[in-house]
Amino acid sequence: MEGLSQGEVIYIIVLGSLGMFLFIAGFAVFISMYQKRMLQEQEKRRIIELDYQQQMIQSQIDSQETERKRIAADLHDSIGSLLWAAKLNIAYLGRLSNFNGEMKDSYLETMKILDQSIDSVKRISWELTPEAFHNTGLSSSIMELCSRLNGKGQVIVFKEKGNQLFWKDDRALMAFRIVQELLNNAVKHAKANSILVNLNWNSNRLLIEVQDDGIGFTLNDKIRNGVGWWNIMHRSKMIDAAIEVKQNHQQGSAIELTVPLSS
Amino acid sequence: MQFEFYIAYFSFGSIVIPLFIAMLQWKRMTDELKILRTLLIISLLSDLLSLVLITYSLNTYWIGNIFMIAQLALLIILFRSQLQYHNVINSILLTSILFCLLNVGFIQGPFVFNSLSNVIACLILISFCLYYFYHLLNDLPTIHIQHLPMLWISFGVLTYYGGNFFLFLVKNYLTYGETGSHKTMWILHNLLNIVKNILFAIGLWKGYRKVRSSTLSSLAP
Amino acid sequence: MNKLKVYIADDHTFVRKGMIRLLNTFDRIGEVKEAANGNELIALVKKTIPDLVVLDLEMPEKNGFDTSKHLIDHYPEVGILILTMHTEEVFILNLIELGVHGFLNKSAEPEEVERALYAVADNDFYRNEIVNHALRSGVRRSTEASSAKLSPRELEILLLICKELTPHEVSTRLQISEKTFFNHRSNILGKIGARGNVGLVKYAYQNHLLELSA
């Protein structure tokens, strides 16, 4: 068997490397195709996961809302009525016998205690669920909320500008819940003396500003009041609202919520 | 010694690389790697037998023909372990093996190169490779596909059989002068065999690394 | 004067018992009967028509709203006093629209209960802070002004009714017979589409005939 000529060797090398190059290129294309599809798939999965998370939050908030409704109704209809029955009986006793002295004081105090208890029941159940929200709308309900919180050691001023919309659907209730949470934070944690709630109605969005002169909130506050902030954040997200902390220091804080009116 | 013999010996010896890696992980091996290991051992034995026969100047084609059938069967079984539709694959396996046996026994006979069987094996295995790739793209079984042993093994199969098929098709146009024709084919075939064995080695190495890292992680507290 | 026959409907037994005890201490209250829900109450009314019913809003089977509706449709002469925890304006406004005669909070003083019962019996309506509050917000919200045209005499009578004068007092003041008064009254009701005195007051507020000073 005779040896290969130099031309043949070159021919083989060129042919072989060309073939190898083709194969390697093909394999590289395959791997990059695979990687691309993998990324797409991961992105899809991420979106599904996000959707799922959003659904979980949604159902959590929904169940929170129904639970509040249930507790409010129970408070009203059972404890409220029972307290009222107690008051009726005490009143009956008061009318039958002429109390005097210490007994009279006790009678009057008992009446007062019952009155206050009934008021508390009403207040708490309203705060849990403003029952008539879907009839009265956002503006009236926030106004009502402000007047209810007023005079507990702080002054709450409610202002409204622009074309007030009679906004009363579920998104409005979300917005109301956010304001309620913000006000609760201001009253309970910021030790504010005066709070300003400002509603500014634009054609396609509503600006809600809550300002206070309290001590502001820190990260610790957020942790301590985790559920409150959880609610604020997720509810804002659910109505596509942007929440912005405009000011937060020792002299007070200002939080602005921008709610698009048509989703 | 001439160039083509270096290539031939290296081709012959290249089987040692994947076999060595297979030895490293002899006991802890996934099923598909065990199939591959069997194939490598048979390959080594048939090569050795051929070498012995060549020294006595006897016909070696019958070894190559029988080995070809065994290789086809084992590779189909290997792909079957990765794919669904086992019934379809089994019938392909049976039909093709039957045909090759008929061929080696009655049609082309054992003492000439069974080109017909070779073409059929090429077509079947190329199809399996392509289908397997398609299957991977749809299934997306792992994030980093380059760490999948089966990927490298099928690259090897595709290179070897794809190249072989290509050589078969263009055999008559590839010749570098009349005399070189046969040798050119032989050398190119040997080159393909080397590449295949290297790719098999990479696949086995990937499997080895996988087993080792999972053993290590299971040892970790 | 005949003693008033009063029926009480409330789903809480304690509330009913307490109310009966309290009502029995009032001078002008005669027989008092109780019902646990709207259907029971309607069954009672079917047997003997009372002067007054005191209704809770939240009741099983038939709630206060539906019961009021039924009573107003079938027994317009029965005075309906709603006794409730729910004093949200919208509920009150809806009930006023329906023709209910008065509202009491479930925290009212016994004296107010007595006053309310007599006012409904005598004047056909009882006006208190709950009604005023609801009407005020109702005015704030309603934009449509009624186009009904009342004669000067009718307007006069309307205003007197709003001032919580009894039919007798009105007819004496205007020197007309009580029968004429009732004719006028039904004319006014027809013109403004109201179903009772509370509806008249609401109309007066909405058309700014009356300022909400109370």
GROMACS .gro file of N, CA, C and O in nm, chain B residues 132-175:
model
  176
  395TYR      N    1  -3.505   1.283   1.887
  395TYR     CA    2  -3.466   1.304   2.027
  395TYR      C    3  -3.441   1.454   2.053
  395TYR      O    4  -3.483   1.508   2.156
  396PHE      N    5  -3.376   1.520   1.958
  396PHE     CA    6  -3.354   1.665   1.975
  396PHE      C    7  -3.486   1.740   1.980
  396PHE      O    8  -3.507   1.829   2.063
  397TYR      N    9  -3.577   1.703   1.891
  397TYR     CA   10  -3.709   1.764   1.889
  397TYR      C   11  -3.779   1.743   2.023
  397TYR      O   12  -3.837   1.835   2.081
  398HIS      N   13  -3.766   1.621   2.071
  398HIS     CA   14  -3.824   1.585   2.201
  398HIS      C   15  -3.764   1.672   2.313
  398HIS      O   16  -3.836   1.721   2.399
  399LEU      N   17  -3.633   1.694   2.307
  399LEU     CA   18  -3.568   1.779   2.408
  399LEU      C   19  -3.622   1.921   2.403
  399LEU      O   20  -3.652   1.982   2.505
  400LEU      N   21  -3.637   1.975   2.281
  400LEU     CA   22  -3.685   2.112   2.268
  400LEU      C   23  -3.826   2.128   2.321
  400LEU      O   24  -3.863   2.233   2.373
  401ASN      N   25  -3.907   2.023   2.308
  401ASN     CA   26  -4.043   2.032   2.361
  401ASN      C   27  -4.048   2.007   2.511
  401ASN      O   28  -4.127   2.067   2.581
  402ASP      N   29  -3.966   1.917   2.557
  402ASP     CA   30  -3.973   1.874   2.696
  402ASP      C   31  -3.896   1.963   2.791
  402ASP      O   32  -3.932   1.978   2.906
  403LEU      N   33  -3.788   2.023   2.742
  403LEU     CA   34  -3.701   2.108   2.823
  403LEU      C   35  -3.672   2.043   2.958
  403LEU      O   36  -3.711   2.094   3.063
  404PRO      N   37  -3.607   1.925   2.959
  404PRO     CA   38  -3.594   1.849   3.083
  404PRO      C   39  -3.500   1.912   3.185
  404PRO      O   40  -3.513   1.886   3.304
  405THR      N   41  -3.406   1.994   3.141
  405THR     CA   42  -3.310   2.050   3.237
  405THR      C   43  -3.269   2.190   3.193
  405THR      O   44  -3.283   2.226   3.075
  406ILE      N   45  -3.222   2.269   3.288
  406ILE     CA   46  -3.190   2.407   3.255
  406ILE      C   47  -3.066   2.413   3.166
  406ILE      O   48  -3.066   2.478   3.063
  407HIS      N   49  -2.961   2.341   3.207
  407HIS     CA   50  -2.837   2.345   3.128
  407HIS      C   51  -2.824   2.216   3.049
  407HIS      O   52  -2.775   2.116   3.099
  408ILE      N   53  -2.867   2.223   2.926
  408ILE     CA   54  -2.872   2.104   2.841
  408ILE      C   55  -2.732   2.048   2.819
  408ILE      O   56  -2.715   1.928   2.802
  409GLN      N   57  -2.630   2.135   2.826
  409GLN     CA   58  -2.495   2.086   2.798
  409GLN      C   59  -2.444   1.991   2.906
  409GLN      O   60  -2.341   1.927   2.889
  410HIS      N   61  -2.516   1.980   3.017
  410HIS     CA   62  -2.474   1.885   3.119
  410HIS      C   63  -2.547   1.753   3.109
  410HIS      O   64  -2.533   1.666   3.196
  411LEU      N   65  -2.629   1.738   3.006
  411LEU     CA   66  -2.706   1.615   2.992
  411LEU      C   67  -2.621   1.511   2.917
  411LEU      O   68  -2.584   1.533   2.801
  412PRO      N   69  -2.587   1.398   2.978
  412PRO     CA   70  -2.502   1.297   2.911
  412PRO      C   71  -2.560   1.253   2.777
  412PRO      O   72  -2.489   1.243   2.677
  413MET      N   73  -2.690   1.228   2.775
  413MET     CA   74  -2.753   1.177   2.654
  413MET      C   75  -2.737   1.273   2.536
  413MET      O   76  -2.737   1.231   2.420
  414LEU      N   77  -2.726   1.404   2.566
  414LEU     CA   78  -2.710   1.501   2.457
  414LEU      C   79  -2.580   1.474   2.383
  414LEU      O   80  -2.577   1.467   2.260
  415TRP      N   81  -2.472   1.453   2.459
  415TRP     CA   82  -2.341   1.430   2.397
  415TRP      C   83  -2.337   1.295   2.327
  415TRP      O   84  -2.278   1.281   2.220
  416ILE      N   85  -2.402   1.199   2.386
  416ILE     CA   86  -2.406   1.067   2.323
  416ILE      C   87  -2.478   1.076   2.188
  416ILE      O   88  -2.432   1.024   2.087
  417SER      N   89  -2.591   1.151   2.187
  417SER     CA   90  -2.662   1.157   2.059
  417SER      C   91  -2.587   1.246   1.960
  417SER      O   92  -2.597   1.223   1.838
  418PHE      N   93  -2.512   1.345   2.010
  418PHE     CA   94  -2.423   1.420   1.919
  418PHE      C   95  -2.325   1.322   1.853
  418PHE      O   96  -2.300   1.328   1.734
  419GLY      N   97  -2.270   1.233   1.934
  419GLY     CA   98  -2.176   1.134   1.884
  419GLY      C   99  -2.240   1.046   1.778
  419GLY      O  100  -2.185   1.026   1.668
  420VAL      N  101  -2.360   0.995   1.810
  420VAL     CA  102  -2.430   0.907   1.716
  420VAL      C  103  -2.458   0.980   1.587
  420VAL      O  104  -2.436   0.929   1.476
  421LEU      N  105  -2.504   1.105   1.600
  421LEU     CA  106  -2.539   1.182   1.481
  421LEU      C  107  -2.415   1.210   1.395
  421LEU      O  108  -2.419   1.200   1.272
  422THR      N  109  -2.304   1.245   1.463
  422THR     CA  110  -2.181   1.272   1.387
  422THR      C  111  -2.138   1.149   1.309
  422THR      O  112  -2.113   1.154   1.189
  423TYR      N  113  -2.135   1.037   1.381
  423TYR     CA  114  -2.084   0.914   1.320
  423TYR      C  115  -2.173   0.867   1.205
  423TYR      O  116  -2.127   0.848   1.092
  424TYR      N  117  -2.302   0.852   1.235
  424TYR     CA  118  -2.390   0.796   1.133
  424TYR      C  119  -2.425   0.899   1.026
  424TYR      O  120  -2.437   0.864   0.908
  425GLY      N  121  -2.437   1.026   1.068
  425GLY     CA  122  -2.463   1.131   0.971
  425GLY      C  123  -2.347   1.141   0.874
  425GLY      O  124  -2.365   1.146   0.751
  426GLY      N  125  -2.224   1.140   0.930
  426GLY     CA  126  -2.104   1.148   0.847
  426GLY      C  127  -2.094   1.029   0.754
  426GLY      O  128  -2.068   1.043   0.634
  427ASN      N  129  -2.119   0.910   0.810
  427ASN     CA  130  -2.115   0.788   0.731
  427ASN      C  131  -2.211   0.793   0.614
  427ASN      O  132  -2.177   0.755   0.501
  428PHE      N  133  -2.330   0.839   0.645
  428PHE     CA  134  -2.433   0.846   0.543
  428PHE      C  135  -2.392   0.943   0.432
  428PHE      O  136  -2.406   0.915   0.313
  429PHE      N  137  -2.336   1.055   0.477
  429PHE     CA  138  -2.289   1.154   0.381
  429PHE      C  139  -2.181   1.095   0.291
  429PHE      O  140  -2.185   1.109   0.168
  430LEU      N  141  -2.088   1.025   0.354
  430LEU     CA  142  -1.980   0.962   0.277
  430LEU      C  143  -2.038   0.862   0.176
  430LEU      O  144  -1.996   0.855   0.062
  431PHE      N  145  -2.137   0.785   0.219
  431PHE     CA  146  -2.199   0.686   0.132
  431PHE      C  147  -2.262   0.755   0.010
  431PHE      O  148  -2.250   0.708  -0.102
  432LEU      N  149  -2.331   0.869   0.038
  432LEU     CA  150  -2.401   0.939  -0.070
  432LEU      C  151  -2.305   0.995  -0.173
  432LEU      O  152  -2.329   0.989  -0.293
  433VAL      N  153  -2.192   1.054  -0.124
  433VAL     CA  154  -2.106   1.127  -0.217
  433VAL      C  155  -1.980   1.047  -0.253
  433VAL      O  156  -1.887   1.102  -0.310
  434LYS      N  157  -1.985   0.922  -0.218
  434LYS     CA  158  -1.870   0.834  -0.238
  434LYS      C  159  -1.806   0.851  -0.377
  434LYS      O  160  -1.685   0.860  -0.393
  435ASN      N  161  -1.892   0.860  -0.480
  435ASN     CA  162  -1.842   0.864  -0.616
  435ASN      C  163  -1.787   1.001  -0.657
  435ASN      O  164  -1.721   1.013  -0.759
  436TYR      N  165  -1.820   1.105  -0.578
  436TYR     CA  166  -1.773   1.237  -0.616
  436TYR      C  167  -1.656   1.282  -0.529
  436TYR      O  168  -1.596   1.383  -0.554
  437LEU      N  169  -1.631   1.208  -0.422
  437LEU     CA  170  -1.534   1.253  -0.322
  437LEU      C  171  -1.391   1.217  -0.358
  437LEU      O  172  -1.299   1.260  -0.292
  438THR      N  173  -1.379   1.135  -0.457
  438THR     CA  174  -1.248   1.077  -0.482
  438THR      C  175  -1.145   1.182  -0.522
  438THR      O  176  -1.171   1.271  -0.600
   0.00000   0.00000   0.00000
